Short mmCIF file of C-alpha atoms in Angstrom, two decimals:
data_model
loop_
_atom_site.label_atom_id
_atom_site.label_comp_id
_atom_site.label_asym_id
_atom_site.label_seq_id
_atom_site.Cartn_x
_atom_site.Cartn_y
_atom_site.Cartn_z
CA UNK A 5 -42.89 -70.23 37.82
CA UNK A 6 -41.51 -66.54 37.74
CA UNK A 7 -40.45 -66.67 40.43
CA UNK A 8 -38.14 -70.05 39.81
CA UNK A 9 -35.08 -68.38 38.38
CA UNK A 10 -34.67 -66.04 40.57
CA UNK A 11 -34.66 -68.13 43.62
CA UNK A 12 -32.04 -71.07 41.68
CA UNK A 13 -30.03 -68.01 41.29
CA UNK A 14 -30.87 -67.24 44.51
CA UNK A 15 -29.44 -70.83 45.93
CA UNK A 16 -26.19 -70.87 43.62
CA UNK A 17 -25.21 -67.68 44.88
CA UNK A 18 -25.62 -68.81 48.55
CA UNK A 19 -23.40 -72.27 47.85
CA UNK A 20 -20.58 -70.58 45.80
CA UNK A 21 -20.43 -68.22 48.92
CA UNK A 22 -20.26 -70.64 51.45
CA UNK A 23 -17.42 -72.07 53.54
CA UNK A 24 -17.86 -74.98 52.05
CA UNK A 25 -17.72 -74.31 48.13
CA UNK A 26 -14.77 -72.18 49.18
CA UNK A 27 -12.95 -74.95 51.03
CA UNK A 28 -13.20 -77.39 47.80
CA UNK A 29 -11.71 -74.62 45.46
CA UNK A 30 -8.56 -73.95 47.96
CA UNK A 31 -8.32 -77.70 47.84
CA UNK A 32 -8.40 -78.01 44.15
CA UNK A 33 -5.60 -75.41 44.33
CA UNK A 34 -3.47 -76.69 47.00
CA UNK A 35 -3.42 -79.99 44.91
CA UNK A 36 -2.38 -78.37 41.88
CA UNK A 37 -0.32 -76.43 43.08
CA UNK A 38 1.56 -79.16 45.02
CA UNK A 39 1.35 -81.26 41.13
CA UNK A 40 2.96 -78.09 39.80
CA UNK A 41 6.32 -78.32 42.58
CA UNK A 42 6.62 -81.70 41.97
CA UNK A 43 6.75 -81.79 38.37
CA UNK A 44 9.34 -78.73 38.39
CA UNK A 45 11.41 -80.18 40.58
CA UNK A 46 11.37 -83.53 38.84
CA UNK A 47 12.26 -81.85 35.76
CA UNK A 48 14.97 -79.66 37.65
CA UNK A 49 13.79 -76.64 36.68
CA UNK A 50 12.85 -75.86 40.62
CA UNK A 51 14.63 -72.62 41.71
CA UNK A 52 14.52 -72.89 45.08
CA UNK A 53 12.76 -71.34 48.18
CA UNK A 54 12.33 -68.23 49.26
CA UNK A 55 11.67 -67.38 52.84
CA UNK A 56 9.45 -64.43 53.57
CA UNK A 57 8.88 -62.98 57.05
CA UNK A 58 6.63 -60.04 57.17
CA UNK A 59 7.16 -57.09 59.84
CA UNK A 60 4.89 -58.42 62.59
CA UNK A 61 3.75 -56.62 65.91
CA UNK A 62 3.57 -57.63 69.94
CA UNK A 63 0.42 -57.27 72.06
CA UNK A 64 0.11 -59.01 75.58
CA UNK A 65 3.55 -60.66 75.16
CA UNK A 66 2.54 -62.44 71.82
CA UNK A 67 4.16 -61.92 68.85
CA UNK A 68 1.74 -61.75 65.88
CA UNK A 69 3.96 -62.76 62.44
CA UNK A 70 3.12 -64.10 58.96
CA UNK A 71 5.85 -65.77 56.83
CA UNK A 72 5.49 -66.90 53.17
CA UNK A 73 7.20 -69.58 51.70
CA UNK A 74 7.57 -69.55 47.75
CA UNK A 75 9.51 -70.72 44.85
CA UNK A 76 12.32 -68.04 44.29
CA UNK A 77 10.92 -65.76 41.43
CA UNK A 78 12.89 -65.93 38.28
CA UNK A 79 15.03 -62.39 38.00
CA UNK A 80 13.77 -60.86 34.35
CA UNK A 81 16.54 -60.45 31.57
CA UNK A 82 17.94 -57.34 30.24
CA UNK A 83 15.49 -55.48 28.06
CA UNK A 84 15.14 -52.90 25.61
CA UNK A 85 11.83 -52.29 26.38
CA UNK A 86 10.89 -49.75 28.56
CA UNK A 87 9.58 -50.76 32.25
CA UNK A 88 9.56 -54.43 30.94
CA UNK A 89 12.01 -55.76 33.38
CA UNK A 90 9.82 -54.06 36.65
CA UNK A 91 6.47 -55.29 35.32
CA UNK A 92 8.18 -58.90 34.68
CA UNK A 93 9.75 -58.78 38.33
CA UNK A 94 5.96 -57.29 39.61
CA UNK A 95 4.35 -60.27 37.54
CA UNK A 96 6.77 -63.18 38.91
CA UNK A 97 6.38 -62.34 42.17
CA UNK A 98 2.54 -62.26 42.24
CA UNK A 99 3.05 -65.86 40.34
CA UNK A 100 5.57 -67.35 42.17
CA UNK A 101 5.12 -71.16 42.72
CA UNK A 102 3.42 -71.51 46.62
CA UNK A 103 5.39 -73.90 48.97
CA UNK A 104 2.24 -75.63 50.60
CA UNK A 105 2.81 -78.12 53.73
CA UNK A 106 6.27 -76.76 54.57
CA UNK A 107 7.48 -76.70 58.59
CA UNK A 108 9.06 -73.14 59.64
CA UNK A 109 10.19 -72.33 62.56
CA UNK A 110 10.03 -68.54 63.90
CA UNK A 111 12.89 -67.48 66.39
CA UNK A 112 12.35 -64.58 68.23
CA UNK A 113 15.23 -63.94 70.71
CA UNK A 114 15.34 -67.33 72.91
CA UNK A 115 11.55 -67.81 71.62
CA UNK A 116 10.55 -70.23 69.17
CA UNK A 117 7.38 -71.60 67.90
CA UNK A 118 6.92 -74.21 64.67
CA UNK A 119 3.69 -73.68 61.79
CA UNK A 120 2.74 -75.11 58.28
CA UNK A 121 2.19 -72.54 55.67
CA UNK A 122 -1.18 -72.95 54.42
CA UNK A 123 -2.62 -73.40 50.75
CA UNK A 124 -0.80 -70.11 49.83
CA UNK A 125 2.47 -70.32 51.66
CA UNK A 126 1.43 -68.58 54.28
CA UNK A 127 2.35 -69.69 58.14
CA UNK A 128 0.76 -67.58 60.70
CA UNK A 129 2.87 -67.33 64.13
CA UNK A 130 1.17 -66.55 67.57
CA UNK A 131 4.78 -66.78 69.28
CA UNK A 132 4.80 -65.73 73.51
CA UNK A 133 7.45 -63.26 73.55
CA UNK A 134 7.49 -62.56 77.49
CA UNK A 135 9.37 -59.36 79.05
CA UNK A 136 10.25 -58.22 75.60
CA UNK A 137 11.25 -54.95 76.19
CA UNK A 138 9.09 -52.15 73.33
CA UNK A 139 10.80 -51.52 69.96
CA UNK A 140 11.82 -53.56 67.22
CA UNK A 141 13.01 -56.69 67.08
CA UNK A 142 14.70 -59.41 64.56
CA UNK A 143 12.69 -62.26 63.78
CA UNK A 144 13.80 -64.77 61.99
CA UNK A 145 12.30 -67.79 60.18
CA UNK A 146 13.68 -71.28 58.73
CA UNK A 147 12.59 -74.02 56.93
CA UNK A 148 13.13 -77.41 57.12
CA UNK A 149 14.94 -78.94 53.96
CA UNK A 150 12.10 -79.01 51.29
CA UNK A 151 12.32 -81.44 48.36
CA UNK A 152 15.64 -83.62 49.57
CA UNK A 153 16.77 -79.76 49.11
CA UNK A 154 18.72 -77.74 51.99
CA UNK A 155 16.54 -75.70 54.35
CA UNK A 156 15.92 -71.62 53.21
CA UNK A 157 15.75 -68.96 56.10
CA UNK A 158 14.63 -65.09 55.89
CA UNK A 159 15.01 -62.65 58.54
CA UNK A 160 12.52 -59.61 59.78
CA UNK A 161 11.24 -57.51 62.29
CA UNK A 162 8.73 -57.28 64.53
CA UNK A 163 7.64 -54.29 66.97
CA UNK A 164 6.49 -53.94 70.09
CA UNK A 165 4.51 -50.55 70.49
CA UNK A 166 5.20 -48.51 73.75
CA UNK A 167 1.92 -47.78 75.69
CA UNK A 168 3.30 -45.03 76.74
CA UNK A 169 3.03 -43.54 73.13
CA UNK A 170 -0.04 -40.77 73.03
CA UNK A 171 -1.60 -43.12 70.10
CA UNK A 172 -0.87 -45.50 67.68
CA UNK A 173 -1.80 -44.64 63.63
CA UNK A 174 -3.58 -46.98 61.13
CA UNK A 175 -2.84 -45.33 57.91
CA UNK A 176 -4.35 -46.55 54.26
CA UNK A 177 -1.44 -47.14 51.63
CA UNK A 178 -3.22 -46.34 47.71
CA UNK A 179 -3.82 -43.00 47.58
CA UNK A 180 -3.73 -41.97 51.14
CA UNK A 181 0.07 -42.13 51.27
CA UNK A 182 1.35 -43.72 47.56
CA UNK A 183 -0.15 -42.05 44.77
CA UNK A 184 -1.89 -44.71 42.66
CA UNK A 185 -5.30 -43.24 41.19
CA UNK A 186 -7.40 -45.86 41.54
CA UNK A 187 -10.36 -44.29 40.18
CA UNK A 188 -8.36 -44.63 36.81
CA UNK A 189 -8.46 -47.71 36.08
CA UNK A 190 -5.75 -48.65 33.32
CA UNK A 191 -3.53 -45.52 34.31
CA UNK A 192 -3.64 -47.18 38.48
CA UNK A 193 -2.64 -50.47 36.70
CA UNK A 194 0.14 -49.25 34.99
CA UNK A 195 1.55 -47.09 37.94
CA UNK A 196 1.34 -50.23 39.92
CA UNK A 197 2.84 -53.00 37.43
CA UNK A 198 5.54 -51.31 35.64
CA UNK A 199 7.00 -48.51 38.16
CA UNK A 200 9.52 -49.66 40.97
CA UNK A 201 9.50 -48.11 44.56
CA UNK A 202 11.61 -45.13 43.45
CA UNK A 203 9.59 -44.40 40.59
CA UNK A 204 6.41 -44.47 42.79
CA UNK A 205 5.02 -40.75 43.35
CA UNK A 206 4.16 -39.65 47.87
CA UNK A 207 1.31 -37.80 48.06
CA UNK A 208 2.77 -34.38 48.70
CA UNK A 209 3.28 -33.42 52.44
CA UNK A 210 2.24 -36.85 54.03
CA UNK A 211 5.85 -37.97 54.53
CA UNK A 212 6.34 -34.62 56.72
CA UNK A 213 3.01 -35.29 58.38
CA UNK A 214 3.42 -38.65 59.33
CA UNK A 215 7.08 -37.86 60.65
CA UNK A 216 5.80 -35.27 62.70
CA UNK A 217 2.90 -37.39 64.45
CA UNK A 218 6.20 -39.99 65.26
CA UNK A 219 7.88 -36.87 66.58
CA UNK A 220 4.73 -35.87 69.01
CA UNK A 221 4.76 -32.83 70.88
CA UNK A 222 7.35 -31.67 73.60
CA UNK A 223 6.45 -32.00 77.35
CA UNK A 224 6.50 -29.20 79.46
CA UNK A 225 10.12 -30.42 80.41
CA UNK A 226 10.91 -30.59 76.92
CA UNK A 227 11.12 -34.17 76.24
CA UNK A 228 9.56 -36.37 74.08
CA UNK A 229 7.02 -38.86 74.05
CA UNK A 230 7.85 -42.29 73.23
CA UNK A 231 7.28 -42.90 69.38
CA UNK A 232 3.59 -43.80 68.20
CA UNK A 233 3.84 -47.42 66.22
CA UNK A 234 2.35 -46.97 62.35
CA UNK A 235 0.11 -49.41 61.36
CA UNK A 236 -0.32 -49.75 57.38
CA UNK A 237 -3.70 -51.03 55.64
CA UNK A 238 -4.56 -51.82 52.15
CA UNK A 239 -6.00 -53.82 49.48
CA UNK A 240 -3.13 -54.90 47.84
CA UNK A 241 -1.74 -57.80 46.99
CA UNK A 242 1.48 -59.69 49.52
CA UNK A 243 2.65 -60.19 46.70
CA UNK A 244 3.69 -56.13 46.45
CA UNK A 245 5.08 -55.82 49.87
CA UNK A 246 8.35 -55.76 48.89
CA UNK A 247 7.58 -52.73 46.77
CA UNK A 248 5.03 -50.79 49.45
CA UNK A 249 7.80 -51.28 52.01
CA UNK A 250 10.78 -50.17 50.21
CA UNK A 251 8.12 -46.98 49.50
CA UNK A 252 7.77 -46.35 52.38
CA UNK A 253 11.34 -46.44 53.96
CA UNK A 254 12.52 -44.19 50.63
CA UNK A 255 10.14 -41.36 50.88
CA UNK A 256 10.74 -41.38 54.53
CA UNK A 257 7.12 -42.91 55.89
CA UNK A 258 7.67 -44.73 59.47
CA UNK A 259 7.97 -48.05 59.27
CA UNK A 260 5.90 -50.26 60.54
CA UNK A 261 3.63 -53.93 60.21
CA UNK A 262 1.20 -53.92 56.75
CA UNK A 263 -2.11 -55.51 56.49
CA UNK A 264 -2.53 -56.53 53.16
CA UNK A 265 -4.13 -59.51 50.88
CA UNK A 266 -4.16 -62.20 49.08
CA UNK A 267 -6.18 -62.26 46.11
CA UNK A 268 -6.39 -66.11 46.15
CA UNK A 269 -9.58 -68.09 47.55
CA UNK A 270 -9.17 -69.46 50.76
CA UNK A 271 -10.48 -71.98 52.67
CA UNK A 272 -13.15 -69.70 53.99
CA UNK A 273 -14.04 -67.14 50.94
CA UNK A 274 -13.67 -67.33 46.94
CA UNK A 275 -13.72 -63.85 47.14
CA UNK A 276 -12.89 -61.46 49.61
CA UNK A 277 -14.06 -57.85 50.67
CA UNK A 278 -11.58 -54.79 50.71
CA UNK A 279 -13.77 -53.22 53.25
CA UNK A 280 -14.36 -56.04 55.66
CA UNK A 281 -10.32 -56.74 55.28
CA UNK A 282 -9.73 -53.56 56.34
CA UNK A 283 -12.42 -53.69 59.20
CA UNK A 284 -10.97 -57.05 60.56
CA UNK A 285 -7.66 -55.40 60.29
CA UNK A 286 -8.17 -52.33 62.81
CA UNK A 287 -10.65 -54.12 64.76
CA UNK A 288 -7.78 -56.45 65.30
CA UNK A 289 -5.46 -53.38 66.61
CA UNK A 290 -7.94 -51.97 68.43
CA UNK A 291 -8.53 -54.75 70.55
CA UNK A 292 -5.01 -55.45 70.40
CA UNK A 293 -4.44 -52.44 72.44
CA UNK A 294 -7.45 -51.74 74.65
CA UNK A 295 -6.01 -48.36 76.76
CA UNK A 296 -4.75 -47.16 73.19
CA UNK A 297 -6.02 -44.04 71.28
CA UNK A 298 -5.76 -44.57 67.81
CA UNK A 299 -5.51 -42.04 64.73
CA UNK A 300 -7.07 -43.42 61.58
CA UNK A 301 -5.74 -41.86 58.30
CA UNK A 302 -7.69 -42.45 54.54
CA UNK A 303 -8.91 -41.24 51.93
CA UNK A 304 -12.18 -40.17 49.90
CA UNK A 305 -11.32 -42.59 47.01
CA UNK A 306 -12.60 -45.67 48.91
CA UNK A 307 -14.70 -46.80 51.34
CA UNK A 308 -11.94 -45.47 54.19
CA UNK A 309 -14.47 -42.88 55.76
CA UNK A 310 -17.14 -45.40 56.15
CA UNK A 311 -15.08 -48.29 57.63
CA UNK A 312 -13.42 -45.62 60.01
CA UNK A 313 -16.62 -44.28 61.08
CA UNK A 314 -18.12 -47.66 62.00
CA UNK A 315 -14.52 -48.37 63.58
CA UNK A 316 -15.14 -45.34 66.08
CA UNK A 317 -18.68 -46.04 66.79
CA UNK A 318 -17.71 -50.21 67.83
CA UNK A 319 -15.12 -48.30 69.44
CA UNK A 320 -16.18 -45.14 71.54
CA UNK A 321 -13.74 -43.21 72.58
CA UNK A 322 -10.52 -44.98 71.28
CA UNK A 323 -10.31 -43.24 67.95
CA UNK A 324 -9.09 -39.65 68.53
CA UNK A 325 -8.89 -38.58 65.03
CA UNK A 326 -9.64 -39.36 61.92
CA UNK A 327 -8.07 -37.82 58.71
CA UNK A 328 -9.86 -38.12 54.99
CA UNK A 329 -7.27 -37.42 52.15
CA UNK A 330 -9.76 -35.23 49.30
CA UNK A 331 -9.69 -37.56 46.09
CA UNK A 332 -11.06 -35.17 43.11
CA UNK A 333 -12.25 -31.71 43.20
CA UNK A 334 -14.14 -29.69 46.02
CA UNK A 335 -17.36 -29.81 43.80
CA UNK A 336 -17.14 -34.02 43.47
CA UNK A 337 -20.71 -34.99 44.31
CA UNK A 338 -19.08 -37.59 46.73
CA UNK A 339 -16.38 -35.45 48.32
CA UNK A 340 -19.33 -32.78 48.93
CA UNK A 341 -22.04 -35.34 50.39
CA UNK A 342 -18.78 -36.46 52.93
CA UNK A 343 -17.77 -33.05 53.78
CA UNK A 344 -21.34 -32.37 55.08
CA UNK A 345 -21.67 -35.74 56.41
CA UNK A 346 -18.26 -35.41 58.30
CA UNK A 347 -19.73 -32.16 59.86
CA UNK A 348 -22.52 -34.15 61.64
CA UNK A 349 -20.22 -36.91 62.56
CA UNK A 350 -18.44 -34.35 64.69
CA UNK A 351 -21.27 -32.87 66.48
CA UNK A 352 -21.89 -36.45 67.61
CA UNK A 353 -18.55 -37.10 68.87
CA UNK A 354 -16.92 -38.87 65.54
CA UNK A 355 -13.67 -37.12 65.20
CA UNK A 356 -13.54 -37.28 61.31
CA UNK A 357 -12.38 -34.48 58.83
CA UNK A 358 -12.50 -34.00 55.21
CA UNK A 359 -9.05 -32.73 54.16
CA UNK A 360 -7.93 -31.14 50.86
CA UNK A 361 -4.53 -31.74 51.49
CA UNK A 362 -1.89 -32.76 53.81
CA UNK A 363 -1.29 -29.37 55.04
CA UNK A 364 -5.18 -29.06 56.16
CA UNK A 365 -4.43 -32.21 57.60
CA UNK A 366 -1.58 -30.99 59.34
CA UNK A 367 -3.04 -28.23 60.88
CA UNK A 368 -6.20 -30.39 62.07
CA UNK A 369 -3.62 -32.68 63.86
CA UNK A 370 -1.09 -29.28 65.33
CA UNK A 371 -4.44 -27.58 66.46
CA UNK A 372 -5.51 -30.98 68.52
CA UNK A 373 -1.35 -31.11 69.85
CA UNK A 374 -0.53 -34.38 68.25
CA UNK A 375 1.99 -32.84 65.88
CA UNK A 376 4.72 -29.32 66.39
CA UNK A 377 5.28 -26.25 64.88
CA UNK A 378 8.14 -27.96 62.79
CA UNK A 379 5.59 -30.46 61.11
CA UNK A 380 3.89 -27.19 59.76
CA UNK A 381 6.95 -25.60 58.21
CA UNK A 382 7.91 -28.96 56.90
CA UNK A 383 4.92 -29.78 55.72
CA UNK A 384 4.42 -26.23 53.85
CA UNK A 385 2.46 -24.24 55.97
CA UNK A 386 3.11 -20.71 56.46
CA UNK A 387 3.67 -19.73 60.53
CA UNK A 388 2.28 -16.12 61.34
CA UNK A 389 5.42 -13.95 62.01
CA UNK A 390 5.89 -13.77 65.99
#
């Protein structure tokens, strides 16, 4: 009889976690989330539609792009109160009104290709882009007329890596690259709700790193490499992309296609997994690219060293480095269990380093030639007089 709890528990776990119990909750939502457009537009308080089309990639001439479809937020008011108006903005966005059922189209050059965005406003585009040459690339996204309303478009961009690049970089957002302290729990909250882009603090140095891996090294000729594509991965909500990406483009990160979340359930999970999200992610690039090296970039805050390990072991031989941004001090019972740990990973052939800072980091990457002497100075490193 003991034993009777335990395995009801046992049971109700297993059914709110399956497909199933999932799929009837993403129902439930769709539905009232469809009751909620119709009774805003009936009362004519429905602001229209906003069109957005994420920064999508190319890999065997198919164009991988996500576009959401949502009821234009509602711009905040003047206020008196400090950071009001950005967490209001930060708030409405993450709340907007989902436009479920609606046809896009994608247009790609002379491509096309027609979805339905999903319970969340989300349409997923698989779009064969054939002989489009590496770069980016405008992509742009319309709507048919929603509501008796007119039709809403939004424009993006999608990139095609070169394989002629020396790598390609998957690179963690929170704390890795944007300074967010998610170990602090209401202090992380606040940075994240009430501070726009320009108000967001860079980890010191990473910009400079990061444009120096885009840079490469010279040839013996004294070209250049083509430019290594930057992949971005995080936990974070869509519903901040506007924010991460006008981040990154201000403190002068490479641009390039982010992996991020929705926090909604789906009609697979109620819940989802930061880790696997970001597994799924690279896995997805890796096989993406098959003859691609990759350089994996994290930090210690998270579970980045973990996935990236397990990333290199599915993937022997593809991941050529991986970097470990130092959350907390040297004598941080986790930081000093990795450092040790990272050791051994290296004498088996898993390329992962512990890094205090982005100018260890830097000189990691110089010493294995994937970065210049001009990273170093920019980054803050002191050159030996010649």
């Amino acid at each position: 009889m003991a034993s009777l709890p335990r395995r009801i528990v046992s049971e109700l776990n297993a059914r709110l976690r399956s497909q199933e119990t999932a799929a009837f909750v993403a129902g439930v939502e769709s539905n009232l989330t469809q009751r909620r457009r119709e009774q805003r537009v009936k009362s004519g308080s429905f602001r229209g539609t906003q069109v957005v089309v994420y920064r999508g990639f190319v890999a065997d001439d198919v164009a991988k792009v996500r576009v959401r479809v949502t009821e234009t937020p509602e711009l905040p008011g003047d206020s008196r109160i400090p950071y009001w108006e950005v967490a209001q903005a930060n708030l409405q966005r993450h709340a907007a009104l989902r436009i479920v059922g609606a046809q896009v189209e994608l247009r790609i050059g002379d491509h096309s290709a027609t979805e339905i965005t999903d319970s969340h406003g989300f349409a997923s585009f698989s779009l064969a882009v054939p002989n489009l040459r590496a770069g980016w690339h405008d992509a742009h996204a319309v709507t048919t007329p929603i509501e008796n309303g007119e039709s809403a478009s939004g424009t993006g961009r999608v990139v095609k890596p070169s394989l002629k690049a020396p790598f390609l970089v998957i690179s963690d957002i929170d704390d890795t690259i944007l300074l967010t302290g998610l170990t602090e729990g209401a202090a992380m909250l606040a940075r994240t709700v009430l501070r726009e882009a320009s108000e967001r603090a860079a980890i010191p140095g990473m910009s400079a790193l990061y444009r120096g891996l885009a840079r490469g090294m010279p040839t013996r000729a004294g070209n250049r490499k083509p430019t290594p594509t930057f992949f971005y991965v995080s936990t974070g909500s869509w519903s901040f992309y506007p924010t991460l990406q006008e981040f990154v483009q201000l403190r002068g990160f490479p641009v390039g296609p982010m992996f991020l979340t929705d926090w909604g359930p789906t009609e697979r999970y109620l819940r989802r997994s930061g880790a696997e999200h970001k597994r799924t992610a690279i896995r997805r690039l890796l096989e993406a690219y098959p003859r691609m090296p990759f350089v994996l970039i994290g930090d210690s805050g998270q579970r980045d060293a973990l996935t990236y390990e397990e990333m290199a072991r599915e993937f022997p031989g593809r991941v050529s480095l991986i970097l470990i941004r130092q959350v907390g001090d040297d004598d941080n019972d986790r930081n000093a269990e990795l450092r040790a740990h990272a050791k051994e990973l290296r004498a088996e052939g898993v390329p992962l380093y512990l890094v205090a800072d982005a100018a260890a980091a830097t000189q990691i990457a110089r010493d294995q030639g994937l970065c210049d002497e001009e990273t170093m100075v920019e980054v803050g490193i002191e050159l030996p007089a010649t």
